[in-house]
Amino acid sequence: MGNLSRLLKESWTLVEEQQDKVAGYFYARIFLSNPHLRNLFPVTMDVQRARLLGAIVSAVQTLDDPDRFEEYLRQLGRDHRKFHVEPEHYEVVGEALLEALRTFAGESWSIEYDQAWGDAYNVIAKKMIAGAEADPNPAFWHAEVLTHERRARDIAVMTCRPLQYPLEYRAGQYVSVEAPRYQPRLWRTYSMANAPNKEGTIEFHVRALGAGWVSSALVRRVQVGDLLRVAAPMGTMTLDRKSTRDVVCVAGGTGLAPVKALIEELTRYNRTRWVHVFFGAKDRDDLYDLPELNKLAARYPWLSVVPACSDDRNFVGEQGNIGEVVARYGPWGDHDFFVSGSASMVKNTLRTLAELKVPAVRIKYDTFGDI
């Protein structure tokens, strides 16, 4: 596996600066040879292209960690059921991917690279297919919106309930969500903001991002009674109940959602672990769930909350990026860390934790962008 990993990473550098072109060519090859597959994808392909490349890079980078590699791909296979992907589609995808890589690597591409990518893709496809076939659940759940509340300028908190049967997940995981009434065939990932409960309800925290079609629809257009589609849960930012170490949660903006779910799970059994939550935002308005966090801290003596603003000098509390604020406290060498937020926030926080010599094996994070 070591030599295979080396060849994959080495060859990826040949096309890395042309990622958008590689992805565009890849999809063009698929649709030209199999026009009927175009209907499986959204009208706009910008985000879909980026996600393809993210999945490829993640798969390549996890080849040195077989356990993580397998679980990631099995989850990916389950998740892709929402696109109505069938086993025979994987061969089409593999051929298009290799042709795209050959084309943009040019004369630097070698037989060894070709064989490495072919072998790796076969492993990837088999594990994804196995993950999809082993999943007894539907490809996605229809979920009714029960509540919808605007908490800030561009943030909404909503709850929904799957109509078929409960969606089984772990606190800290995330799902893909589609709003078919407003943006059909467009899926975006959101973390559940509550631990699983007997009522089967799921809470989401959503920020409308610029021209984000799905996020804007979920914040500004979705109403109580609307139906969403929710795909299979993914992610590994979950609690290890065997750990006795104290916990530090670092959340930026709506990255608070999975942290809230983790806290809720801890309220059900924790008696010995101190939990420190650092909640960062640009300004006071973006600390949309601070009152609820403070209520939890007042109820559970083991929980402490430190809010911070990076661009609000009138805020009475910690100032600066949340990673910088975490560094002012501590020491943190013997804690379990959970980090959630934008790609830039996660990247900066991970850098700070490395400088503080927090062991990487004690840090869990999920982010929906390039870090």
CSV table of C-alpha atoms in Angstrom, one decimal:
chain,number,residue,atom,x,y,z
A,1,MET,CA,0.0,0.0,0.0
A,2,GLY,CA,2.9,2.3,0.6
A,3,ASN,CA,4.2,2.3,-2.9
A,4,LEU,CA,0.7,2.7,-4.3
A,5,SER,CA,0.1,5.6,-2.0
A,6,ARG,CA,3.3,7.2,-3.2
A,7,LEU,CA,2.4,6.8,-6.9
A,8,LEU,CA,-1.0,8.3,-6.4
A,9,LYS,CA,0.2,11.3,-4.5
A,10,GLU,CA,3.1,11.9,-6.8
A,11,SER,CA,0.9,11.7,-9.9
A,12,TRP,CA,-1.8,13.9,-8.4
A,13,THR,CA,0.7,16.7,-8.2
A,14,LEU,CA,0.8,16.7,-12.0
A,15,VAL,CA,-2.9,17.8,-12.3
A,16,GLU,CA,-3.5,19.4,-8.9
A,17,GLU,CA,-3.3,23.0,-10.2
A,18,GLN,CA,-5.8,22.1,-12.9
A,19,GLN,CA,-8.4,20.5,-10.7
A,20,ASP,CA,-11.4,22.4,-12.1
A,21,LYS,CA,-10.4,21.5,-15.7
A,22,VAL,CA,-9.9,17.8,-14.7
A,23,ALA,CA,-13.3,17.7,-13.1
A,24,GLY,CA,-15.0,19.4,-16.1
A,25,TYR,CA,-13.4,17.0,-18.5
A,26,PHE,CA,-14.3,14.1,-16.3
A,27,TYR,CA,-18.0,14.9,-16.3
A,28,ALA,CA,-18.0,15.8,-20.0
A,29,ARG,CA,-16.7,12.3,-20.8
A,30,ILE,CA,-19.4,10.7,-18.7
A,31,PHE,CA,-22.2,12.6,-20.2
A,32,LEU,CA,-21.0,12.3,-23.8
A,33,SER,CA,-20.7,8.5,-23.5
A,34,ASN,CA,-23.8,8.1,-21.3
A,35,PRO,CA,-26.2,11.0,-21.9
A,36,HIS,CA,-28.9,9.4,-19.7
A,37,LEU,CA,-26.7,9.8,-16.6
A,38,ARG,CA,-27.0,13.6,-16.9
A,39,ASN,CA,-30.4,13.5,-15.3
A,40,LEU,CA,-28.9,12.2,-12.1
A,41,PHE,CA,-27.0,15.4,-11.5
A,42,PRO,CA,-28.1,19.0,-10.7
A,43,VAL,CA,-28.5,21.6,-13.5
A,44,THR,CA,-25.5,23.6,-12.1
A,45,MET,CA,-22.4,21.5,-11.7
A,46,ASP,CA,-20.0,23.9,-9.9
A,47,VAL,CA,-20.3,22.4,-6.4
A,48,GLN,CA,-20.6,18.8,-7.8
A,49,ARG,CA,-17.2,19.2,-9.5
A,50,ALA,CA,-15.6,20.4,-6.3
A,51,ARG,CA,-17.0,17.5,-4.4
A,52,LEU,CA,-15.7,15.0,-6.8
A,53,LEU,CA,-12.2,16.3,-6.4
A,54,GLY,CA,-12.6,16.4,-2.6
A,55,ALA,CA,-13.7,12.8,-2.5
A,56,ILE,CA,-10.7,11.8,-4.8
A,57,VAL,CA,-8.2,13.7,-2.7
A,58,SER,CA,-9.6,12.3,0.6
A,59,ALA,CA,-9.5,8.8,-0.7
A,60,VAL,CA,-5.9,9.2,-1.9
A,61,GLN,CA,-4.8,10.7,1.4
A,62,THR,CA,-6.4,7.9,3.5
A,63,LEU,CA,-4.6,5.1,1.7
A,64,ASP,CA,-2.0,5.0,4.4
A,65,ASP,CA,-4.7,4.5,7.0
A,66,PRO,CA,-6.6,1.3,5.9
A,67,ASP,CA,-9.2,1.4,8.6
A,68,ARG,CA,-10.2,5.0,8.0
A,69,PHE,CA,-9.9,4.5,4.3
A,70,GLU,CA,-12.5,1.6,4.4
A,71,GLU,CA,-15.0,3.4,6.6
A,72,TYR,CA,-14.8,6.6,4.6
A,73,LEU,CA,-15.5,4.8,1.4
A,74,ARG,CA,-18.3,2.6,2.8
A,75,GLN,CA,-20.0,5.8,4.0
A,76,LEU,CA,-19.4,7.5,0.7
A,77,GLY,CA,-21.0,4.5,-1.1
A,78,ARG,CA,-24.1,4.7,1.2
A,79,ASP,CA,-24.3,8.4,0.7
A,80,HIS,CA,-24.2,8.1,-3.2
A,81,ARG,CA,-27.3,6.0,-3.2
A,82,LYS,CA,-29.2,9.3,-3.1
A,83,PHE,CA,-27.9,10.0,-6.7
A,84,HIS,CA,-29.4,6.6,-7.8
A,85,VAL,CA,-25.9,5.3,-8.5
A,86,GLU,CA,-25.9,1.6,-9.6
A,87,PRO,CA,-22.9,-0.8,-9.5
A,88,GLU,CA,-22.5,-0.6,-13.3
A,89,HIS,CA,-22.0,3.2,-13.1
A,90,TYR,CA,-18.7,2.8,-11.3
A,91,GLU,CA,-17.0,1.4,-14.5
A,92,VAL,CA,-18.1,4.4,-16.5
A,93,VAL,CA,-16.8,6.7,-13.8
A,94,GLY,CA,-13.4,4.9,-13.5
A,95,GLU,CA,-12.8,5.1,-17.3
A,96,ALA,CA,-13.7,8.8,-17.4
A,97,LEU,CA,-11.5,9.6,-14.4
A,98,LEU,CA,-8.4,7.9,-15.9
A,99,GLU,CA,-8.9,9.6,-19.2
A,100,ALA,CA,-9.2,13.0,-17.5
A,101,LEU,CA,-6.0,12.4,-15.5
A,102,ARG,CA,-4.1,11.2,-18.6
A,103,THR,CA,-5.2,14.2,-20.6
A,104,PHE,CA,-4.1,16.9,-18.1
A,105,ALA,CA,-1.0,15.2,-16.9
A,106,GLY,CA,0.2,15.0,-20.5
A,107,GLU,CA,3.6,13.5,-21.3
A,108,SER,CA,4.5,13.3,-17.6
A,109,TRP,CA,1.9,10.5,-17.1
A,110,SER,CA,3.3,7.0,-17.0
A,111,ILE,CA,2.2,3.4,-17.2
A,112,GLU,CA,3.0,3.1,-13.5
A,113,TYR,CA,0.7,6.0,-12.7
A,114,ASP,CA,-2.1,4.5,-14.9
A,115,GLN,CA,-1.8,1.2,-13.1
A,116,ALA,CA,-1.8,2.8,-9.7
A,117,TRP,CA,-4.9,4.8,-10.3
A,118,GLY,CA,-6.7,1.8,-11.9
A,119,ASP,CA,-5.9,-0.4,-9.0
A,120,ALA,CA,-6.8,2.3,-6.4
A,121,TYR,CA,-10.1,3.1,-8.2
A,122,ASN,CA,-11.0,-0.6,-8.3
A,123,VAL,CA,-10.5,-0.8,-4.5
A,124,ILE,CA,-12.5,2.4,-4.0
A,125,ALA,CA,-15.4,1.2,-6.2
A,126,LYS,CA,-15.6,-2.2,-4.5
A,127,LYS,CA,-15.7,-0.6,-1.0
A,128,MET,CA,-18.3,2.0,-2.1
A,129,ILE,CA,-20.5,-0.7,-3.7
A,130,ALA,CA,-20.1,-2.9,-0.6
A,131,GLY,CA,-21.1,0.0,1.6
A,132,ALA,CA,-24.2,0.7,-0.5
A,133,GLU,CA,-25.3,-2.9,-0.7
A,134,ALA,CA,-24.9,-3.5,3.0
A,135,ASP,CA,-27.1,-0.5,4.0
A,136,PRO,CA,-30.7,-1.7,4.8
A,137,ASN,CA,-32.0,1.9,4.9
A,138,PRO,CA,-33.6,3.8,2.0
A,139,ALA,CA,-31.4,5.9,-0.3
A,140,PHE,CA,-32.8,8.9,1.5
A,141,TRP,CA,-35.5,9.8,3.9
A,142,HIS,CA,-38.4,12.2,3.3
A,143,ALA,CA,-38.5,14.5,6.4
A,144,GLU,CA,-41.2,17.0,7.3
A,145,VAL,CA,-40.2,20.4,8.6
A,146,LEU,CA,-41.8,20.8,12.0
A,147,THR,CA,-40.3,24.2,13.1
A,148,HIS,CA,-38.3,26.9,11.4
A,149,GLU,CA,-36.9,29.9,13.3
A,150,ARG,CA,-34.7,32.7,12.1
A,151,ARG,CA,-32.0,33.3,14.8
A,152,ALA,CA,-29.8,35.9,13.1
A,153,ARG,CA,-29.5,37.9,9.8
A,154,ASP,CA,-28.7,34.8,7.8
A,155,ILE,CA,-29.1,31.9,10.2
A,156,ALA,CA,-32.1,29.6,10.7
A,157,VAL,CA,-32.6,26.7,13.2
A,158,MET,CA,-35.1,24.1,12.1
A,159,THR,CA,-36.3,20.7,13.2
A,160,CYS,CA,-37.7,18.0,11.0
A,161,ARG,CA,-38.8,14.4,11.4
A,162,PRO,CA,-38.3,11.5,8.8
A,163,LEU,CA,-41.6,10.2,7.7
A,164,GLN,CA,-40.7,6.5,7.0
A,165,TYR,CA,-38.8,5.5,10.1
A,166,PRO,CA,-36.1,7.0,12.3
A,167,LEU,CA,-32.8,7.9,10.8
A,168,GLU,CA,-30.1,6.2,12.9
A,169,TYR,CA,-27.0,8.3,13.5
A,170,ARG,CA,-24.5,9.3,16.1
A,171,ALA,CA,-24.1,12.7,17.7
A,172,GLY,CA,-21.4,14.6,15.8
A,173,GLN,CA,-22.3,13.2,12.4
A,174,TYR,CA,-23.7,15.0,9.3
A,175,VAL,CA,-26.0,14.3,6.4
A,176,SER,CA,-26.7,15.6,2.9
A,177,VAL,CA,-29.9,17.6,2.6
A,178,GLU,CA,-32.0,18.5,-0.4
A,179,ALA,CA,-34.9,20.9,-0.6
A,180,PRO,CA,-36.7,19.4,-3.6
A,181,ARG,CA,-39.5,22.0,-3.7
A,182,TYR,CA,-37.0,24.8,-4.2
A,183,GLN,CA,-33.7,23.3,-5.5
A,184,PRO,CA,-34.2,19.8,-6.8
A,185,ARG,CA,-31.1,17.5,-7.2
A,186,LEU,CA,-28.9,19.9,-5.2
A,187,TRP,CA,-27.6,18.4,-2.0
A,188,ARG,CA,-25.6,20.1,0.8
A,189,THR,CA,-24.1,18.7,4.0
A,190,TYR,CA,-25.3,19.8,7.4
A,191,SER,CA,-24.6,18.4,10.9
A,192,MET,CA,-27.3,17.3,13.2
A,193,ALA,CA,-27.5,19.6,16.2
A,194,ASN,CA,-29.1,17.1,18.5
A,195,ALA,CA,-28.3,13.6,19.7
A,196,PRO,CA,-30.7,10.9,18.6
A,197,ASN,CA,-34.0,10.9,20.5
A,198,LYS,CA,-37.0,8.7,20.9
A,199,GLU,CA,-39.2,11.2,19.0
A,200,GLY,CA,-37.0,10.8,15.9
A,201,THR,CA,-36.6,14.6,15.4
A,202,ILE,CA,-33.5,16.2,13.9
A,203,GLU,CA,-32.3,19.7,14.3
A,204,PHE,CA,-30.3,21.7,11.8
A,205,HIS,CA,-28.5,25.0,12.0
A,206,VAL,CA,-28.1,26.6,8.6
A,207,ARG,CA,-26.4,29.8,7.5
A,208,ALA,CA,-27.3,31.3,4.1
A,209,LEU,CA,-24.0,31.6,2.3
A,210,GLY,CA,-23.9,34.3,-0.4
A,211,ALA,CA,-25.3,32.8,-3.6
A,212,GLY,CA,-25.7,29.4,-2.0
A,213,TRP,CA,-28.8,28.0,-3.6
A,214,VAL,CA,-29.6,25.3,-1.0
A,215,SER,CA,-28.6,27.3,2.1
A,216,SER,CA,-30.5,30.3,1.0
A,217,ALA,CA,-33.6,28.2,0.3
A,218,LEU,CA,-33.3,26.5,3.7
A,219,VAL,CA,-33.0,29.8,5.6
A,220,ARG,CA,-35.3,32.1,3.6
A,221,ARG,CA,-37.8,29.9,1.7
A,222,VAL,CA,-38.5,26.7,3.6
A,223,GLN,CA,-41.6,26.7,5.7
A,224,VAL,CA,-43.2,24.4,8.3
A,225,GLY,CA,-44.8,21.5,6.5
A,226,ASP,CA,-42.3,21.4,3.6
A,227,LEU,CA,-40.6,18.1,2.9
A,228,LEU,CA,-36.8,17.8,2.7
A,229,ARG,CA,-34.8,14.8,1.6
A,230,VAL,CA,-32.1,13.6,4.0
A,231,ALA,CA,-29.4,11.1,3.0
A,232,ALA,CA,-27.4,8.6,5.0
A,233,PRO,CA,-25.3,9.9,7.9
A,234,MET,CA,-21.6,10.3,7.6
A,235,GLY,CA,-18.6,11.5,9.6
A,236,THR,CA,-16.4,10.4,12.5
A,237,MET,CA,-16.5,13.4,14.8
A,238,THR,CA,-18.1,11.2,17.5
A,239,LEU,CA,-17.5,10.6,21.2
A,240,ASP,CA,-15.4,7.7,22.5
A,241,ARG,CA,-17.3,6.6,25.6
A,242,LYS,CA,-14.2,4.7,26.8
A,243,SER,CA,-12.1,7.9,27.0
A,244,THR,CA,-11.8,9.4,30.5
A,245,ARG,CA,-10.1,12.6,29.2
A,246,ASP,CA,-11.8,16.0,29.6
A,247,VAL,CA,-13.2,17.5,26.4
A,248,VAL,CA,-12.7,20.7,24.5
A,249,CYS,CA,-15.1,21.7,21.8
A,250,VAL,CA,-14.2,24.5,19.4
A,251,ALA,CA,-17.0,25.8,17.3
A,252,GLY,CA,-17.2,28.6,14.7
A,253,GLY,CA,-20.6,29.9,13.7
A,254,THR,CA,-23.1,27.2,12.7
A,255,GLY,CA,-20.2,24.7,13.4
A,256,LEU,CA,-21.9,24.8,16.8
A,257,ALA,CA,-24.5,22.2,15.5
A,258,PRO,CA,-22.5,19.0,16.0
A,259,VAL,CA,-21.0,20.4,19.3
A,260,LYS,CA,-24.6,20.8,20.6
A,261,ALA,CA,-25.3,17.2,19.7
A,262,LEU,CA,-22.2,16.0,21.5
A,263,ILE,CA,-23.1,18.0,24.6
A,264,GLU,CA,-26.6,16.6,24.5
A,265,GLU,CA,-25.2,13.0,24.4
A,266,LEU,CA,-22.8,13.8,27.3
A,267,THR,CA,-25.7,15.1,29.4
A,268,ARG,CA,-27.1,11.5,29.3
A,269,TYR,CA,-24.2,9.8,31.0
A,270,ASN,CA,-21.3,12.1,31.9
A,271,ARG,CA,-20.4,12.6,35.5
A,272,THR,CA,-16.6,12.8,35.5
A,273,ARG,CA,-15.4,14.6,32.4
A,274,TRP,CA,-15.1,18.4,32.3
A,275,VAL,CA,-16.3,19.9,29.0
A,276,HIS,CA,-15.0,23.3,27.7
A,277,VAL,CA,-16.9,24.9,24.8
A,278,PHE,CA,-15.3,27.7,22.9
A,279,PHE,CA,-17.9,29.4,20.6
A,280,GLY,CA,-16.6,31.9,18.1
A,281,ALA,CA,-18.2,34.3,15.6
A,282,LYS,CA,-17.6,37.5,13.8
A,283,ASP,CA,-20.1,39.6,16.0
A,284,ARG,CA,-22.6,39.2,18.7
A,285,ASP,CA,-25.5,38.6,16.3
A,286,ASP,CA,-23.7,35.5,15.0
A,287,LEU,CA,-23.6,34.0,18.5
A,288,TYR,CA,-27.1,32.9,17.7
A,289,ASP,CA,-27.4,30.1,20.2
A,290,LEU,CA,-25.4,31.5,23.2
A,291,PRO,CA,-28.5,31.8,25.5
A,292,GLU,CA,-29.2,28.1,25.1
A,293,LEU,CA,-25.5,27.3,25.7
A,294,ASN,CA,-25.5,29.4,28.9
A,295,LYS,CA,-28.6,27.5,30.1
A,296,LEU,CA,-26.9,24.2,29.6
A,297,ALA,CA,-23.8,25.5,31.5
A,298,ALA,CA,-26.0,26.6,34.4
A,299,ARG,CA,-27.6,23.2,34.6
A,300,TYR,CA,-24.5,21.0,34.2
A,301,PRO,CA,-21.6,21.9,36.5
A,302,TRP,CA,-19.1,20.0,34.3
A,303,LEU,CA,-19.8,22.3,31.3
A,304,SER,CA,-18.2,25.7,30.7
A,305,VAL,CA,-18.8,28.1,27.8
A,306,VAL,CA,-16.4,30.8,26.5
A,307,PRO,CA,-17.9,32.9,23.6
A,308,ALA,CA,-15.7,35.1,21.5
A,309,CYS,CA,-16.0,37.7,18.7
A,310,SER,CA,-13.4,38.4,16.1
A,311,ASP,CA,-14.9,41.6,14.6
A,312,ASP,CA,-17.0,43.2,17.3
A,313,ARG,CA,-15.1,45.5,19.6
A,314,ASN,CA,-18.3,46.2,21.5
A,315,PHE,CA,-18.7,42.6,22.6
A,316,VAL,CA,-18.1,42.2,26.3
A,317,GLY,CA,-16.0,39.0,26.3
A,318,GLU,CA,-13.1,37.4,24.6
A,319,GLN,CA,-11.9,39.0,21.4
A,320,GLY,CA,-10.1,37.4,18.5
A,321,ASN,CA,-10.2,34.3,16.4
A,322,ILE,CA,-11.5,31.4,18.3
A,323,GLY,CA,-8.2,29.4,17.9
A,324,GLU,CA,-6.4,32.3,19.5
A,325,VAL,CA,-8.8,32.4,22.4
A,326,VAL,CA,-8.4,28.6,23.0
A,327,ALA,CA,-4.6,29.2,23.2
A,328,ARG,CA,-5.1,31.7,26.1
A,329,TYR,CA,-6.6,28.9,28.3
A,330,GLY,CA,-5.4,25.4,29.0
A,331,PRO,CA,-3.1,23.6,29.3
A,332,TRP,CA,-4.7,21.2,26.8
A,333,GLY,CA,-2.2,18.4,26.4
A,334,ASP,CA,-4.4,15.7,27.9
A,335,HIS,CA,-7.8,16.6,26.4
A,336,ASP,CA,-10.0,15.2,23.6
A,337,PHE,CA,-10.7,18.0,21.0
A,338,PHE,CA,-13.6,18.4,18.7
A,339,VAL,CA,-13.4,21.2,16.1
A,340,SER,CA,-16.2,22.3,13.8
A,341,GLY,CA,-16.7,25.3,11.5
A,342,SER,CA,-15.7,26.8,8.2
A,343,ALA,CA,-12.7,25.3,6.4
A,344,SER,CA,-10.5,28.4,7.3
A,345,MET,CA,-11.6,28.3,10.9
A,346,VAL,CA,-10.8,24.6,11.2
A,347,LYS,CA,-7.5,25.0,9.5
A,348,ASN,CA,-6.4,27.9,11.8
A,349,THR,CA,-7.6,26.0,14.9
A,350,LEU,CA,-5.7,22.9,13.9
A,351,ARG,CA,-2.5,24.9,13.4
A,352,THR,CA,-2.9,26.5,16.8
A,353,LEU,CA,-3.5,23.1,18.4
A,354,ALA,CA,-0.3,21.8,16.7
A,355,GLU,CA,1.6,24.7,18.2
A,356,LEU,CA,0.2,23.9,21.6
A,357,LYS,CA,1.4,20.3,21.1
A,358,VAL,CA,-2.0,18.7,21.3
A,359,PRO,CA,-1.6,15.2,19.9
A,360,ALA,CA,-3.3,14.8,16.5
A,361,VAL,CA,-4.9,11.5,17.5
A,362,ARG,CA,-6.9,13.4,20.1
A,363,ILE,CA,-8.4,15.8,17.6
A,364,LYS,CA,-11.6,15.1,15.7
A,365,TYR,CA,-13.0,17.4,13.1
A,366,ASP,CA,-15.3,17.5,10.1
A,367,THR,CA,-15.4,20.3,7.6
A,368,PHE,CA,-17.1,20.7,4.3
A,369,GLY,CA,-14.3,22.5,2.5
A,370,ASP,CA,-10.6,22.2,1.6
A,371,ILE,CA,-8.3,22.4,4.7
